[in-house]
Amino acid sequence: LLPLILLLAPACKSLPEKDPEDLITANVDAEFTRFRPVALAVLTVDAPARQMRKQVRAAAQRQLLDRRKYSPIRLDVIDARTDRDGVFKPGSDLEVDATVKIQVLRWVAMKDRSMYRCDADMVITHTSGVELYRCTLRDGGIRVTDLADATNDFRNCSNLIVGKLIEKLPNCPPAPE
């Protein structure tokens, strides 16, 4: 019995046979088009590692602009008007349509660090308080091809995580005619 257990033990680290698409749930509120969020503030990211927080936030900034055509506000401008928790300071003159909050809950490297499993959430909330978009990634498989160093690891994984989180986010709504 002991040899059988030792033989099967490495399989505990293998990836489940699930389609990653089944692990992503996204909800776009019916009011999304009415509110037309364009200027988005990507707030401080909550993640297990400091380097990951920076990389995920930068990836969100880039991908919201490049892939979904939103107008994210520059991160340094947001940082100057928010506290450490991403809450706008009293009297802040920054005009935003909505805030983006991302939380990476779990980040686990598989055997050779070429695959990570992660849990992450993304919420876009209109300034009125209406939640316009929520995406949940659970047990997502993130495959990394460039293992040159830890920074590339975080950058590549951050891009892939954000890509999955915004996959079902509609493109920026066009201006009304």
CSV table of C-alpha atoms in Angstrom, one decimal:
chain,number,residue,atom,x,y,z
A,1,LEU,CA,0.0,0.0,0.0
A,2,LEU,CA,2.8,2.4,0.8
A,3,PRO,CA,4.4,2.1,-2.6
A,4,LEU,CA,1.0,2.9,-4.2
A,5,ILE,CA,0.7,6.0,-2.1
A,6,LEU,CA,4.2,7.2,-3.0
A,7,LEU,CA,3.4,6.6,-6.6
A,8,LEU,CA,0.2,8.7,-6.5
A,9,ALA,CA,1.5,11.5,-4.3
A,10,PRO,CA,3.0,13.5,-7.2
A,11,ALA,CA,-0.4,13.6,-8.9
A,12,CYS,CA,-1.7,15.8,-6.1
A,13,LYS,CA,0.2,18.7,-7.6
A,14,SER,CA,-1.1,18.1,-11.2
A,15,LEU,CA,-3.7,20.4,-12.7
A,16,PRO,CA,-7.3,19.4,-12.6
A,17,GLU,CA,-9.0,18.3,-15.8
A,18,LYS,CA,-11.3,21.3,-16.0
A,19,ASP,CA,-11.9,23.7,-18.8
A,20,PRO,CA,-10.6,27.1,-17.4
A,21,GLU,CA,-13.6,28.8,-19.0
A,22,ASP,CA,-15.8,27.0,-16.5
A,23,LEU,CA,-13.8,28.7,-13.7
A,24,ILE,CA,-14.6,32.2,-14.7
A,25,THR,CA,-17.9,33.9,-13.8
A,26,ALA,CA,-18.7,37.4,-14.9
A,27,ASN,CA,-21.7,39.6,-14.4
A,28,VAL,CA,-22.3,42.7,-16.4
A,29,ASP,CA,-25.0,44.9,-14.9
A,30,ALA,CA,-27.9,45.9,-17.1
A,31,GLU,CA,-27.2,49.5,-16.4
A,32,PHE,CA,-23.7,49.3,-17.8
A,33,THR,CA,-24.5,51.0,-21.1
A,34,ARG,CA,-26.6,53.7,-19.4
A,35,PHE,CA,-23.8,54.7,-17.1
A,36,ARG,CA,-21.2,54.5,-19.9
A,37,PRO,CA,-18.1,54.4,-17.7
A,38,VAL,CA,-15.1,55.7,-19.7
A,39,ALA,CA,-12.7,57.3,-17.2
A,40,LEU,CA,-11.7,54.4,-14.9
A,41,ALA,CA,-9.5,54.6,-11.8
A,42,VAL,CA,-7.6,51.4,-11.3
A,43,LEU,CA,-7.2,51.4,-7.5
A,44,THR,CA,-4.6,49.7,-5.4
A,45,VAL,CA,-4.5,45.9,-6.0
A,46,ASP,CA,-4.8,43.5,-3.1
A,47,ALA,CA,-2.4,40.6,-3.7
A,48,PRO,CA,-0.1,38.3,-1.8
A,49,ALA,CA,3.2,39.9,-3.0
A,50,ARG,CA,4.1,43.6,-3.4
A,51,GLN,CA,5.7,43.0,-6.8
A,52,MET,CA,2.5,41.3,-8.0
A,53,ARG,CA,0.3,44.2,-6.8
A,54,LYS,CA,2.3,46.6,-9.0
A,55,GLN,CA,2.3,44.3,-12.0
A,56,VAL,CA,-1.4,43.4,-11.9
A,57,ARG,CA,-2.3,47.1,-11.5
A,58,ALA,CA,-0.1,48.1,-14.5
A,59,ALA,CA,-1.5,45.2,-16.6
A,60,ALA,CA,-5.0,46.3,-15.8
A,61,GLN,CA,-4.2,49.9,-16.8
A,62,ARG,CA,-2.7,48.8,-20.1
A,63,GLN,CA,-5.3,46.2,-21.0
A,64,LEU,CA,-8.3,48.4,-20.2
A,65,LEU,CA,-6.9,50.9,-22.7
A,66,ASP,CA,-5.5,48.6,-25.4
A,67,ARG,CA,-8.0,45.7,-25.4
A,68,ARG,CA,-11.3,47.4,-24.3
A,69,LYS,CA,-10.7,51.0,-25.3
A,70,TYR,CA,-11.5,52.6,-21.9
A,71,SER,CA,-9.6,55.7,-20.7
A,72,PRO,CA,-7.9,54.7,-17.5
A,73,ILE,CA,-6.6,57.6,-15.5
A,74,ARG,CA,-2.8,57.6,-15.0
A,75,LEU,CA,-1.8,55.6,-11.9
A,76,ASP,CA,0.4,58.4,-10.4
A,77,VAL,CA,-2.6,60.8,-10.6
A,78,ILE,CA,-4.8,58.3,-8.8
A,79,ASP,CA,-2.1,57.6,-6.2
A,80,ALA,CA,-1.8,61.3,-5.4
A,81,ARG,CA,-5.6,61.5,-4.7
A,82,THR,CA,-6.1,58.3,-2.8
A,83,ASP,CA,-4.9,56.9,0.5
A,84,ARG,CA,-3.0,53.6,0.9
A,85,ASP,CA,-6.2,51.6,0.8
A,86,GLY,CA,-7.3,53.2,-2.5
A,87,VAL,CA,-9.9,55.5,-0.9
A,88,PHE,CA,-10.2,58.9,-2.5
A,89,LYS,CA,-9.0,61.7,-0.1
A,90,PRO,CA,-11.6,64.3,1.0
A,91,GLY,CA,-11.7,67.2,-1.5
A,92,SER,CA,-10.2,65.1,-4.4
A,93,ASP,CA,-10.8,66.9,-7.7
A,94,LEU,CA,-10.4,63.8,-9.8
A,95,GLU,CA,-13.4,63.1,-12.0
A,96,VAL,CA,-13.9,59.4,-12.6
A,97,ASP,CA,-16.8,57.4,-14.0
A,98,ALA,CA,-16.0,54.2,-12.1
A,99,THR,CA,-13.3,52.5,-10.0
A,100,VAL,CA,-11.7,49.2,-10.7
A,101,LYS,CA,-10.7,47.0,-7.8
A,102,ILE,CA,-8.7,43.8,-8.3
A,103,GLN,CA,-7.9,41.3,-5.6
A,104,VAL,CA,-5.6,38.3,-6.1
A,105,LEU,CA,-6.6,35.9,-3.3
A,106,ARG,CA,-4.4,33.0,-4.1
A,107,TRP,CA,-1.2,32.4,-6.1
A,108,VAL,CA,0.3,29.0,-6.1
A,109,ALA,CA,3.2,27.8,-8.2
A,110,MET,CA,3.1,24.3,-9.6
A,111,LYS,CA,6.2,22.1,-9.7
A,112,ASP,CA,8.5,23.9,-12.2
A,113,ARG,CA,6.9,27.4,-12.0
A,114,SER,CA,5.7,27.1,-15.6
A,115,MET,CA,2.1,27.0,-14.3
A,116,TYR,CA,0.4,28.8,-11.5
A,117,ARG,CA,-3.1,28.4,-10.0
A,118,CYS,CA,-4.8,31.6,-8.9
A,119,ASP,CA,-8.0,33.0,-7.5
A,120,ALA,CA,-8.8,36.6,-8.3
A,121,ASP,CA,-11.7,39.0,-8.3
A,122,MET,CA,-12.3,42.2,-10.3
A,123,VAL,CA,-15.1,44.7,-9.6
A,124,ILE,CA,-15.9,47.9,-11.5
A,125,THR,CA,-18.1,50.2,-9.5
A,126,HIS,CA,-19.8,53.4,-10.8
A,127,THR,CA,-19.3,56.5,-8.7
A,128,SER,CA,-23.0,56.3,-7.8
A,129,GLY,CA,-22.2,52.9,-6.1
A,130,VAL,CA,-23.8,50.7,-8.7
A,131,GLU,CA,-21.6,47.6,-9.4
A,132,LEU,CA,-21.3,47.5,-13.1
A,133,TYR,CA,-19.1,44.5,-13.6
A,134,ARG,CA,-17.8,41.7,-11.4
A,135,CYS,CA,-15.6,38.8,-12.5
A,136,THR,CA,-14.4,35.9,-10.4
A,137,LEU,CA,-11.6,33.7,-11.4
A,138,ARG,CA,-11.3,30.5,-9.3
A,139,ASP,CA,-8.5,27.9,-9.6
A,140,GLY,CA,-7.5,29.5,-12.9
A,141,GLY,CA,-4.5,28.0,-14.6
A,142,ILE,CA,-1.9,30.5,-15.7
A,143,ARG,CA,0.8,29.1,-17.9
A,144,VAL,CA,4.1,31.1,-18.0
A,145,THR,CA,6.5,30.6,-20.9
A,146,ASP,CA,9.3,33.1,-20.0
A,147,LEU,CA,10.9,31.9,-16.7
A,148,ALA,CA,14.0,34.2,-17.0
A,149,ASP,CA,13.4,35.9,-13.7
A,150,ALA,CA,10.9,36.6,-11.0
A,151,THR,CA,10.0,40.0,-12.5
A,152,ASN,CA,9.1,38.5,-15.8
A,153,ASP,CA,7.2,35.8,-13.9
A,154,PHE,CA,5.0,38.4,-12.2
A,155,ARG,CA,4.6,40.5,-15.3
A,156,ASN,CA,3.6,37.6,-17.5
A,157,CYS,CA,1.3,36.1,-14.9
A,158,SER,CA,-0.2,39.5,-14.2
A,159,ASN,CA,-1.0,40.1,-17.9
A,160,LEU,CA,-2.6,36.6,-18.1
A,161,ILE,CA,-4.7,37.1,-14.9
A,162,VAL,CA,-6.0,40.5,-16.0
A,163,GLY,CA,-6.7,39.2,-19.5
A,164,LYS,CA,-8.9,36.5,-18.0
A,165,LEU,CA,-10.6,39.0,-15.7
A,166,ILE,CA,-11.5,41.4,-18.5
A,167,GLU,CA,-12.3,38.8,-21.1
A,168,LYS,CA,-16.1,39.2,-20.7
A,169,LEU,CA,-16.0,43.0,-20.0
A,170,PRO,CA,-17.7,44.8,-22.8
A,171,ASN,CA,-15.7,47.3,-24.8
A,172,CYS,CA,-16.0,51.0,-23.8
A,173,PRO,CA,-19.6,52.0,-24.7
A,174,PRO,CA,-19.7,54.5,-27.6
A,175,ALA,CA,-20.8,58.1,-27.0
A,176,PRO,CA,-24.5,58.7,-27.4
A,177,GLU,CA,-25.4,60.3,-30.8
